[in-house]
Tab-separated table of C-alpha atoms and ligand atoms in Angstrom:
chain	number	residue	atom	x	y	z
W	1	MET	CA	112.121	114.283	156.238
W	2	ALA	CA	112.576	110.801	154.776
W	3	SER	CA	116.018	111.620	153.458
W	4	ILE	CA	117.138	112.533	156.966
W	5	PHE	CA	115.817	109.288	158.428
W	6	ALA	CA	117.924	107.348	155.992
W	7	PHE	CA	121.057	108.488	157.781
W	8	TYR	CA	120.041	107.077	161.150
W	9	PHE	CA	121.276	103.532	161.198
W	10	PHE	CA	121.351	103.348	164.987
W	11	MET	CA	119.288	104.428	167.881
W	12	GLU	CA	120.391	108.005	168.490
W	13	LEU	CA	120.177	110.470	171.318
W	14	VAL	CA	118.733	113.665	169.868
W	15	ASN	CA	117.883	116.521	172.246
W	16	GLY	CA	117.605	114.129	175.183
W	17	ILE	CA	115.371	111.667	173.323
W	18	TYR	CA	116.458	108.280	172.005
W	19	THR	CA	115.160	107.793	168.495
W	20	ILE	CA	115.154	105.197	165.734
W	21	GLN	CA	114.641	106.708	162.278
W	22	GLY	CA	113.444	109.816	164.047
W	23	ILE	CA	110.856	107.999	166.172
W	24	ASP	CA	110.976	108.325	169.953
W	25	VAL	CA	111.754	104.859	171.322
W	26	ALA	CA	109.860	105.621	174.541
W	27	GLU	CA	106.816	106.425	172.421
W	28	ILE	CA	107.113	103.010	170.715
W	29	ALA	CA	107.179	101.435	174.184
W	30	ARG	CA	104.117	103.414	175.219
W	31	GLN	CA	102.251	102.451	172.068
W	32	PHE	CA	103.072	98.742	172.020
W	33	GLY	CA	103.902	98.081	175.670
W	34	THR	CA	106.969	96.428	177.144
W	35	PRO	CA	108.896	94.246	176.806
W	36	VAL	CA	109.124	94.844	173.082
W	37	TYR	CA	111.655	93.990	170.415
W	38	VAL	CA	112.193	96.921	168.043
W	39	TYR	CA	114.003	96.451	164.730
W	40	ASP	CA	115.416	99.165	162.528
W	41	GLY	CA	114.710	98.097	158.949
W	42	SER	CA	117.153	100.601	157.479
W	43	LYS	CA	120.008	99.033	159.427
W	44	ILE	CA	119.233	95.599	157.968
W	45	ALA	CA	119.121	97.102	154.480
W	46	SER	CA	122.410	98.911	154.995
W	47	GLN	CA	124.128	95.752	156.266
W	48	ILE	CA	123.051	93.843	153.153
W	49	LYS	CA	124.288	96.702	151.028
W	50	SER	CA	127.660	96.795	152.755
W	51	LEU	CA	128.177	93.092	152.045
W	52	LYS	CA	127.188	93.539	148.421
W	53	ASN	CA	129.653	96.399	148.135
W	54	ALA	CA	132.403	94.448	149.861
W	55	PHE	CA	131.988	91.529	147.446
W	56	SER	CA	131.079	93.613	144.399
W	57	ASP	CA	133.930	92.036	142.495
W	58	THR	CA	132.387	88.535	142.561
W	59	ASP	CA	129.118	86.831	141.832
W	60	VAL	CA	128.135	86.954	145.512
W	61	ARG	CA	124.903	85.453	146.836
W	62	ILE	CA	123.868	86.435	150.327
W	63	LYS	CA	121.921	83.713	152.117
W	64	TYR	CA	120.538	85.254	155.295
W	65	ALA	CA	120.736	82.714	158.146
W	66	ALA	CA	117.071	82.893	159.072
W	67	LYS	CA	117.455	81.297	162.485
W	68	ALA	CA	118.856	84.592	163.791
W	69	LEU	CA	115.448	86.250	163.424
W	70	THR	CA	112.624	84.509	161.609
W	71	ASN	CA	109.756	86.970	161.669
W	72	VAL	CA	108.027	86.870	158.287
W	73	SER	CA	108.206	90.656	157.870
W	74	ILE	CA	111.951	90.516	158.474
W	75	LEU	CA	112.296	87.707	155.913
W	76	LYS	CA	110.350	89.802	153.399
W	77	LEU	CA	112.506	92.839	154.120
W	78	VAL	CA	115.634	90.756	153.569
W	79	LYS	CA	114.212	89.476	150.307
W	80	GLN	CA	113.273	92.988	149.161
W	81	ASN	CA	116.892	93.934	149.676
W	82	GLY	CA	118.088	91.237	147.347
W	83	ALA	CA	119.281	88.462	149.633
W	84	GLY	CA	118.392	84.768	149.663
W	85	VAL	CA	118.072	82.675	152.770
W	86	ASP	CA	119.716	79.817	154.663
W	87	VAL	CA	117.415	77.621	156.717
W	88	VAL	CA	118.189	74.865	159.194
W	89	SER	CA	114.829	73.141	159.496
W	90	ILE	CA	112.001	72.267	157.169
W	91	GLN	CA	109.782	74.621	159.169
W	92	GLU	CA	112.151	77.527	158.564
W	93	ALA	CA	112.072	76.579	154.883
W	94	GLN	CA	108.291	76.765	154.949
W	95	LEU	CA	108.427	80.189	156.596
W	96	ALA	CA	110.872	81.356	153.917
W	97	LEU	CA	108.640	80.019	151.150
W	98	GLY	CA	105.704	81.768	152.776
W	99	ALA	CA	107.702	85.005	152.773
W	100	GLY	CA	108.092	84.671	149.021
W	101	PHE	CA	111.566	83.224	148.564
W	102	ALA	CA	111.823	80.978	145.533
W	103	PRO	CA	112.846	77.421	146.444
W	104	ALA	CA	116.074	77.851	144.494
W	105	GLU	CA	117.042	80.828	146.688
W	106	ILE	CA	116.765	78.710	149.807
W	107	MET	CA	119.762	76.819	151.147
W	108	PHE	CA	118.719	74.009	153.497
W	109	THR	CA	121.454	73.154	156.010
W	110	PRO	CA	120.012	70.759	158.581
W	111	ASN	CA	122.036	68.769	161.090
W	112	CYS	CA	121.190	65.337	162.492
W	113	VAL	CA	117.705	65.276	161.002
W	114	ASP	CA	115.756	62.250	159.902
W	115	PHE	CA	116.304	61.487	156.220
W	116	GLU	CA	112.591	62.137	155.708
W	117	GLU	CA	113.277	65.833	156.298
W	118	ILE	CA	115.938	65.835	153.581
W	119	ILE	CA	113.406	64.256	151.209
W	120	GLN	CA	110.928	67.001	152.079
W	121	GLY	CA	113.600	69.579	151.317
W	122	VAL	CA	114.219	68.024	147.913
W	123	GLU	CA	110.507	67.891	147.207
W	124	LEU	CA	110.211	71.591	148.026
W	125	GLY	CA	113.000	72.282	145.531
W	126	LEU	CA	115.532	73.635	148.036
W	127	THR	CA	119.290	73.462	147.677
W	128	VAL	CA	120.092	70.678	150.100
W	129	ASN	CA	123.296	70.775	152.125
W	130	LEU	CA	124.340	67.392	153.552
W	131	ASP	CA	126.544	67.159	156.577
W	132	ASN	CA	127.195	63.519	157.228
W	133	LEU	CA	128.248	60.430	155.319
W	134	SER	CA	125.278	58.231	156.137
W	135	VAL	CA	122.885	60.881	154.825
W	136	LEU	CA	125.026	61.327	151.731
W	137	GLU	CA	124.812	57.593	151.087
W	138	LYS	CA	121.028	57.557	151.539
W	139	PHE	CA	120.801	60.556	149.256
W	140	GLY	CA	122.883	58.836	146.590
W	141	LYS	CA	120.830	55.653	146.802
W	142	LYS	CA	117.574	57.546	146.465
W	143	TYR	CA	118.417	60.215	143.930
W	144	GLY	CA	121.528	59.063	142.065
W	145	ASN	CA	122.435	61.804	139.618
W	146	THR	CA	118.925	63.241	139.397
W	147	VAL	CA	119.139	65.771	142.257
W	148	PRO	CA	122.293	67.759	142.983
W	149	CYS	CA	123.390	68.487	146.539
W	150	CYS	CA	125.881	70.532	148.471
W	151	VAL	CA	128.261	68.999	151.005
W	152	ARG	CA	129.083	70.651	154.316
W	153	LEU	CA	132.688	70.108	155.303
W	154	ASN	CA	134.327	70.391	158.680
W	155	PRO	CA	137.731	71.997	158.138
W	156	HIS	CA	139.033	71.314	161.660
W	157	ILE	CA	139.581	74.953	162.422
W	158	MET	CA	138.876	76.326	165.863
W	159	ALA	CA	137.301	79.667	165.132
W	160	GLY	CA	134.791	82.023	166.610
W	161	GLY	CA	133.912	83.645	169.899
W	162	ASN	CA	133.994	80.542	172.049
W	163	TYR	CA	133.691	76.759	172.027
W	164	LYS	CA	129.889	76.818	172.284
W	165	ILE	CA	129.458	78.801	169.090
W	166	SER	CA	132.309	77.271	167.130
W	167	THR	CA	131.163	74.642	164.662
W	168	GLY	CA	134.221	73.808	162.576
W	169	HIS	CA	136.604	72.292	165.112
W	170	SER	CA	137.555	68.612	165.206
W	171	ASN	CA	135.066	67.668	167.933
W	172	SER	CA	132.158	69.535	166.402
W	173	LYS	CA	129.061	67.605	165.334
W	174	PHE	CA	128.785	69.708	162.181
W	175	GLY	CA	129.971	68.844	158.701
W	176	ILE	CA	131.867	65.965	157.185
W	177	SER	CA	135.517	66.002	158.212
W	178	VAL	CA	137.916	67.068	155.505
W	179	TYR	CA	139.820	63.916	156.498
W	180	GLN	CA	136.883	61.887	155.168
W	181	LEU	CA	137.146	63.336	151.694
W	182	GLN	CA	138.003	59.891	150.366
W	183	GLU	CA	134.683	58.528	151.625
W	184	ILE	CA	132.784	61.448	150.106
W	185	MET	CA	134.404	60.779	146.746
W	186	GLN	CA	133.690	57.057	146.950
W	187	LEU	CA	129.999	57.650	147.664
W	188	ALA	CA	129.781	60.287	144.941
W	189	ASN	CA	131.316	57.881	142.443
W	190	ARG	CA	129.284	54.878	143.515
W	191	TYR	CA	125.939	56.663	143.216
W	192	GLN	CA	126.857	59.281	140.595
W	193	ILE	CA	125.937	62.015	143.069
W	194	VAL	CA	126.115	65.489	141.554
W	195	ILE	CA	127.811	67.667	144.160
W	196	ASN	CA	127.157	71.229	143.053
W	197	GLY	CA	128.293	73.088	146.141
W	198	LEU	CA	130.837	72.923	148.927
W	199	HIS	CA	130.073	74.554	152.248
W	200	ILE	CA	131.922	75.471	155.408
W	201	HIS	CA	130.444	77.345	158.342
W	202	THR	CA	132.987	77.405	161.131
W	203	GLY	CA	130.992	79.210	163.753
W	204	SER	CA	129.947	82.563	165.008
W	205	GLU	CA	131.903	85.708	165.817
W	206	ILE	CA	134.945	85.200	163.644
W	207	THR	CA	136.939	88.416	163.631
W	208	GLU	CA	140.051	87.592	161.642
W	209	THR	CA	139.872	87.721	157.883
W	210	ASP	CA	142.731	85.221	157.926
W	211	VAL	CA	140.461	82.500	159.308
W	212	PHE	CA	138.124	82.864	156.334
W	213	LEU	CA	141.058	82.850	153.960
W	214	ARG	CA	142.502	79.735	155.567
W	215	MET	CA	139.104	78.093	155.218
W	216	ALA	CA	139.012	79.234	151.607
W	217	GLU	CA	142.406	77.697	150.876
W	218	ILE	CA	141.182	74.376	152.251
W	219	LEU	CA	138.004	74.569	150.177
W	220	PHE	CA	139.806	75.569	146.998
W	221	GLY	CA	142.163	72.630	147.337
W	222	ILE	CA	139.259	70.237	147.765
W	223	ALA	CA	137.065	71.868	145.115
W	224	GLN	CA	139.395	70.828	142.311
W	225	ASP	CA	138.150	67.254	142.790
W	226	PHE	CA	134.498	68.254	142.309
W	227	PRO	CA	133.840	69.011	138.643
W	228	ALA	CA	130.129	69.876	138.924
W	229	LEU	CA	130.333	72.845	141.292
W	230	LYS	CA	128.053	75.814	140.888
W	231	PHE	CA	128.934	77.613	144.117
W	232	ILE	CA	131.175	77.619	147.142
W	233	ASP	CA	129.574	78.673	150.414
W	234	PHE	CA	131.754	80.235	153.096
W	235	GLY	CA	129.038	80.313	155.763
W	236	GLY	CA	128.407	83.149	158.179
W	237	GLY	CA	129.896	84.121	161.494
W	238	PHE	CA	130.781	87.723	160.748
W	239	LYS	CA	131.123	89.507	164.034
W	240	VAL	CA	129.605	92.851	164.881
W	241	ALA	CA	130.403	95.113	167.826
W	242	TYR	CA	128.562	94.439	171.064
W	243	LYS	CA	130.381	97.191	172.874
W	244	GLN	CA	132.775	100.010	172.204
W	245	GLY	CA	136.211	98.823	171.234
W	246	ASP	CA	134.995	95.327	170.241
W	247	LEU	CA	136.828	93.542	167.476
W	248	VAL	CA	134.610	93.085	164.436
W	249	THR	CA	134.916	91.326	161.116
W	250	ASN	CA	136.138	93.863	158.598
W	251	VAL	CA	133.827	92.827	155.775
W	252	TYR	CA	135.460	95.192	153.292
W	253	ASP	CA	138.850	93.642	153.870
W	254	LEU	CA	137.269	90.198	153.797
W	255	GLY	CA	135.342	90.919	150.610
W	256	LEU	CA	138.400	92.266	148.885
W	257	ARG	CA	140.757	89.445	149.854
W	258	LEU	CA	138.293	86.595	149.548
W	259	SER	CA	137.060	87.810	146.158
W	260	LYS	CA	140.621	87.973	144.915
W	261	ALA	CA	141.466	84.480	146.153
W	262	PHE	CA	138.173	83.192	144.750
W	263	LYS	CA	138.891	84.622	141.331
W	264	GLN	CA	142.313	83.001	141.250
W	265	PHE	CA	140.709	79.752	142.278
W	266	TYR	CA	137.989	79.652	139.641
W	267	GLN	CA	140.404	80.624	136.936
W	268	SER	CA	142.368	77.478	137.675
W	269	TYR	CA	139.121	75.555	138.166
W	270	GLY	CA	138.194	76.547	134.632
W	271	ARG	CA	134.775	78.060	135.209
W	272	LYS	CA	133.233	80.965	137.054
W	273	LEU	CA	131.415	79.994	140.248
W	274	GLU	CA	129.087	81.771	142.637
W	275	LEU	CA	130.392	82.815	146.035
W	276	TRP	CA	127.836	82.279	148.781
W	277	ILE	CA	127.871	83.693	152.303
W	278	GLU	CA	125.392	83.124	155.124
W	279	PRO	CA	125.338	86.063	157.523
W	280	GLY	CA	122.865	85.891	160.368
W	281	LYS	CA	124.128	88.095	163.152
W	282	TYR	CA	125.762	90.525	160.744
W	283	LEU	CA	122.470	91.422	159.109
W	284	VAL	CA	120.185	91.738	162.100
W	285	SER	CA	122.077	91.969	165.410
W	286	GLU	CA	122.619	95.707	165.537
W	287	ALA	CA	119.222	96.415	163.997
W	288	GLY	CA	117.444	95.066	167.077
W	289	TYR	CA	116.680	96.557	170.490
W	290	LEU	CA	114.900	94.938	173.395
W	291	VAL	CA	113.027	97.629	175.305
W	292	VAL	CA	112.041	96.709	178.859
W	293	LYS	CA	110.605	98.480	181.884
W	294	THR	CA	112.256	98.579	185.282
W	295	ASN	CA	109.873	97.013	187.788
W	296	VAL	CA	111.971	97.320	190.909
W	297	VAL	CA	115.224	98.831	192.061
W	298	LYS	CA	116.541	96.706	194.880
W	299	ALA	CA	119.541	97.713	196.909
W	300	THR	CA	121.131	94.953	198.970
W	301	PRO	CA	124.194	95.316	201.218
W	302	SER	CA	126.353	94.289	198.255
W	303	LEU	CA	124.596	95.184	195.002
W	304	THR	CA	121.925	97.332	193.479
W	305	PHE	CA	119.629	95.357	191.221
W	306	ALA	CA	117.474	96.785	188.479
W	307	GLY	CA	114.734	94.192	188.028
W	308	VAL	CA	113.034	94.427	184.646
W	309	ASP	CA	109.878	93.017	183.049
W	310	SER	CA	111.851	90.556	180.937
W	311	GLY	CA	114.485	87.907	181.520
W	312	LEU	CA	116.269	84.895	180.088
W	313	ASN	CA	112.942	83.854	178.606
W	314	HIS	CA	113.261	86.777	176.170
W	315	LEU	CA	117.007	87.199	175.822
W	316	ILE	CA	118.930	84.079	176.684
W	317	ARG	CA	122.310	85.034	175.248
W	318	PRO	CA	123.769	86.541	178.441
W	319	MET	CA	123.069	83.369	180.445
W	320	MET	CA	123.726	80.896	177.623
W	321	TYR	CA	126.849	82.356	176.050
W	322	ASP	CA	127.990	84.896	178.643
W	323	ALA	CA	127.151	87.400	175.923
W	324	TYR	CA	127.501	91.087	176.665
W	325	HIS	CA	124.585	93.272	175.594
W	326	GLU	CA	124.995	96.987	176.149
W	327	ILE	CA	122.207	98.480	178.238
W	328	ILE	CA	120.998	102.076	178.124
W	329	ASN	CA	118.551	103.818	180.425
W	330	ILE	CA	116.628	105.828	177.865
W	331	SER	CA	114.343	107.407	180.450
W	332	ASN	CA	117.071	109.305	182.276
W	333	PRO	CA	119.847	110.225	179.825
W	334	GLY	CA	121.147	113.006	182.082
W	335	GLY	CA	121.046	111.006	185.318
W	336	THR	CA	124.100	110.406	187.496
W	337	GLN	CA	125.846	107.169	186.606
W	338	LYS	CA	125.615	104.357	189.119
W	339	VAL	CA	126.436	100.678	189.048
W	340	TYR	CA	123.623	98.156	188.620
W	341	THR	CA	123.140	94.487	188.094
W	342	VAL	CA	120.289	94.205	185.636
W	343	VAL	CA	118.182	91.110	186.176
W	344	GLY	CA	114.936	89.690	184.845
W	345	ASN	CA	111.765	88.615	186.601
W	346	ILE	CA	112.207	84.896	186.015
W	347	CYS	CA	112.499	82.455	188.912
W	348	GLU	CA	115.978	81.501	187.924
W	349	THR	CA	119.158	83.516	188.079
W	350	ASP	CA	118.728	85.571	184.951
W	351	THR	CA	121.389	88.220	185.030
W	352	LEU	CA	121.142	90.231	181.857
W	353	GLY	CA	124.034	92.526	182.707
W	354	ALA	CA	126.290	92.563	185.765
W	355	ASP	CA	128.041	95.625	187.164
W	356	ARG	CA	126.759	98.045	184.566
W	357	LYS	CA	127.257	101.743	184.855
W	358	LEU	CA	123.890	103.251	183.947
W	359	ASN	CA	122.346	106.640	184.297
W	360	GLU	CA	120.432	106.442	187.551
W	361	VAL	CA	117.657	103.879	187.187
W	362	ARG	CA	114.320	104.650	188.782
W	363	GLU	CA	111.364	102.283	188.957
W	364	GLY	CA	109.403	102.682	185.731
W	365	ASP	CA	112.457	103.652	183.662
W	366	LEU	CA	112.843	102.082	180.241
W	367	LEU	CA	116.063	100.166	179.634
W	368	VAL	CA	117.181	99.192	176.157
W	369	PHE	CA	119.356	96.185	175.318
W	370	LYS	CA	121.363	96.648	172.180
W	371	ASN	CA	122.329	93.994	169.619
W	372	ALA	CA	119.074	92.221	170.317
W	373	GLY	CA	118.174	91.526	166.693
W	374	ALA	CA	120.032	88.243	166.314
W	375	TYR	CA	119.193	85.219	168.467
W	376	GLY	CA	116.938	87.336	170.652
W	377	TYR	CA	113.300	86.722	169.817
W	378	SER	CA	114.145	83.574	167.852
W	379	MET	CA	115.457	81.993	171.071
W	380	ALA	CA	112.692	83.359	173.293
W	381	SER	CA	110.453	80.985	175.229
W	382	ASN	CA	107.418	80.970	177.459
W	383	TYR	CA	109.390	79.772	180.489
W	384	ASN	CA	107.624	80.670	183.735
W	385	SER	CA	104.482	80.854	181.587
W	386	ARG	CA	105.292	84.412	180.657
W	387	PHE	CA	104.354	85.944	177.360
W	388	ARG	CA	106.921	86.427	174.651
W	389	PRO	CA	107.342	90.106	173.739
W	390	ALA	CA	105.764	91.957	170.846
W	391	GLU	CA	107.945	92.743	167.824
W	392	VAL	CA	107.964	96.098	166.044
W	393	LEU	CA	109.694	96.942	162.786
W	394	VAL	CA	110.589	100.529	161.971
W	395	VAL	CA	110.422	101.066	158.213
W	396	ASN	CA	110.316	104.312	156.263
W	397	GLY	CA	110.069	106.278	159.465
W	398	GLU	CA	107.082	104.316	160.770
W	399	ALA	CA	106.874	101.842	163.650
W	400	LYS	CA	104.785	98.818	162.727
W	401	LEU	CA	103.725	95.884	164.843
W	402	ILE	CA	104.999	92.687	163.204
W	403	ARG	CA	104.057	90.303	166.016
W	404	ARG	CA	101.680	90.900	168.843
W	405	ARG	CA	102.586	89.989	172.378
W	406	ASP	CA	101.520	86.505	173.453
W	407	THR	CA	98.218	86.056	175.212
W	408	LEU	CA	96.937	83.429	177.602
W	409	GLU	CA	95.433	81.620	174.598
W	410	ASP	CA	98.948	81.281	173.165
W	411	LEU	CA	100.070	79.543	176.365
W	412	LEU	CA	97.188	77.104	176.153
W	413	ARG	CA	97.306	76.578	172.396
W	414	GLY	CA	97.939	72.954	171.570
W	415	GLN	CA	97.373	71.760	175.108
W	416	ILE	CA	94.788	69.033	175.675
W	417	ASP	CA	92.983	69.025	178.982
W	418	ILE	CA	92.122	65.377	179.567
W	419	PHE	CA	90.270	65.968	182.850
O	1	PLP	C1	123.747	79.940	162.303
O	1	PLP	C2	124.293	79.736	160.963
O	1	PLP	C3	124.799	80.807	160.222
O	1	PLP	C4	124.858	82.217	160.736
O	1	PLP	O1	125.751	82.433	161.774
O	1	PLP	P1	125.972	83.939	162.299
O	1	PLP	O2	126.988	83.816	163.358
O	1	PLP	O3	124.679	84.425	162.813
O	1	PLP	O4	126.436	84.740	161.132
O	1	PLP	C5	125.233	80.549	158.936
O	1	PLP	N1	125.215	79.295	158.421
O	1	PLP	C6	124.748	78.244	159.108
O	1	PLP	C7	124.726	76.908	158.487
O	1	PLP	C8	124.278	78.426	160.402
O	1	PLP	O5	123.820	77.364	161.095
């Protein structure tokens, strides 16, 4: 049976039952309760593999952007599949270390943190990625040529799904402007800083290969002035499909063209370098499903609401980014299609999907949100004092609990009752 499971990289409708790796999703919901995040481990593995294949022509290092989904079992799965990790806080670094990543495999890319946190990163042995001049100066003063660092550049490219998730445009807080190259060089010279990596991450949901290649051209031009490079990091932002017909990043095309350009570059640079990428969404988005239960169906004179046992506290992307997450009624696959506005149970407008055609939704039906692996649980909160969902990972045809649902103790943990 196991060899059959390996072919299911998505939730599939088989004989009227939605399954992940052959397991009935409704059964997972019954066993672990709702709302529950369910991740398909084989999909994560296959995404890593597809990137490795796409870049097989170069010395590629995949640094999974852990902030997309930080569960320790997910981090371990990513590591088992041969990827490193990119972290944005010292706490994420500690989680990655706990999951077994070697310090050298961990790229630390913080933004606007106290210099103390950079020092902690150095002391843990991480590759430290600096994204502003004042930090670079402090770093030089403290470490001189004894600790190498990477520099995050802002290429002034507007790229990605929208302004909120774009990080490489001229008004973005991220990176050191490519127009401040002179200052970077001056600091590097003054303090003998060893800059061993250059980094650009221009944002999320970049569909055109050309944007990455334009970024690459900028980096290659700049890289000639940095003799101590070990790697160039092109960041993440590879887009996956959220609905049928969506534009996606063609990673094969990207791998082919970027590898070729990279090779040409390092030949003129004089030395072979590593090519780093930092996919978050690409590795885990499609692997994740948020399974919820319909509490109420409420018809008003204008709309029919399906009110579910979840909300923006569990999946904030629709309200925060106007993100579209496909919704499926897995309890009634043959039902007549009707139009619903799917909302949560939070005292706040928490529309998870407006005007969705779903197979008739009845109270008690299970709805599944797709693409819930990235920035789903990791952005979840206890707003309204509700519990965060459980998390389940499906590996080798088995559904395993990787985080229990919150309890009242979790809500009170850390609180101090002074009366
Ligand atoms: C968030 C982030 C990523 C990953 O972005 P995705 O859109 O999820 O691929 C990569 N690198 C850095 C520095 C990030 O902050």
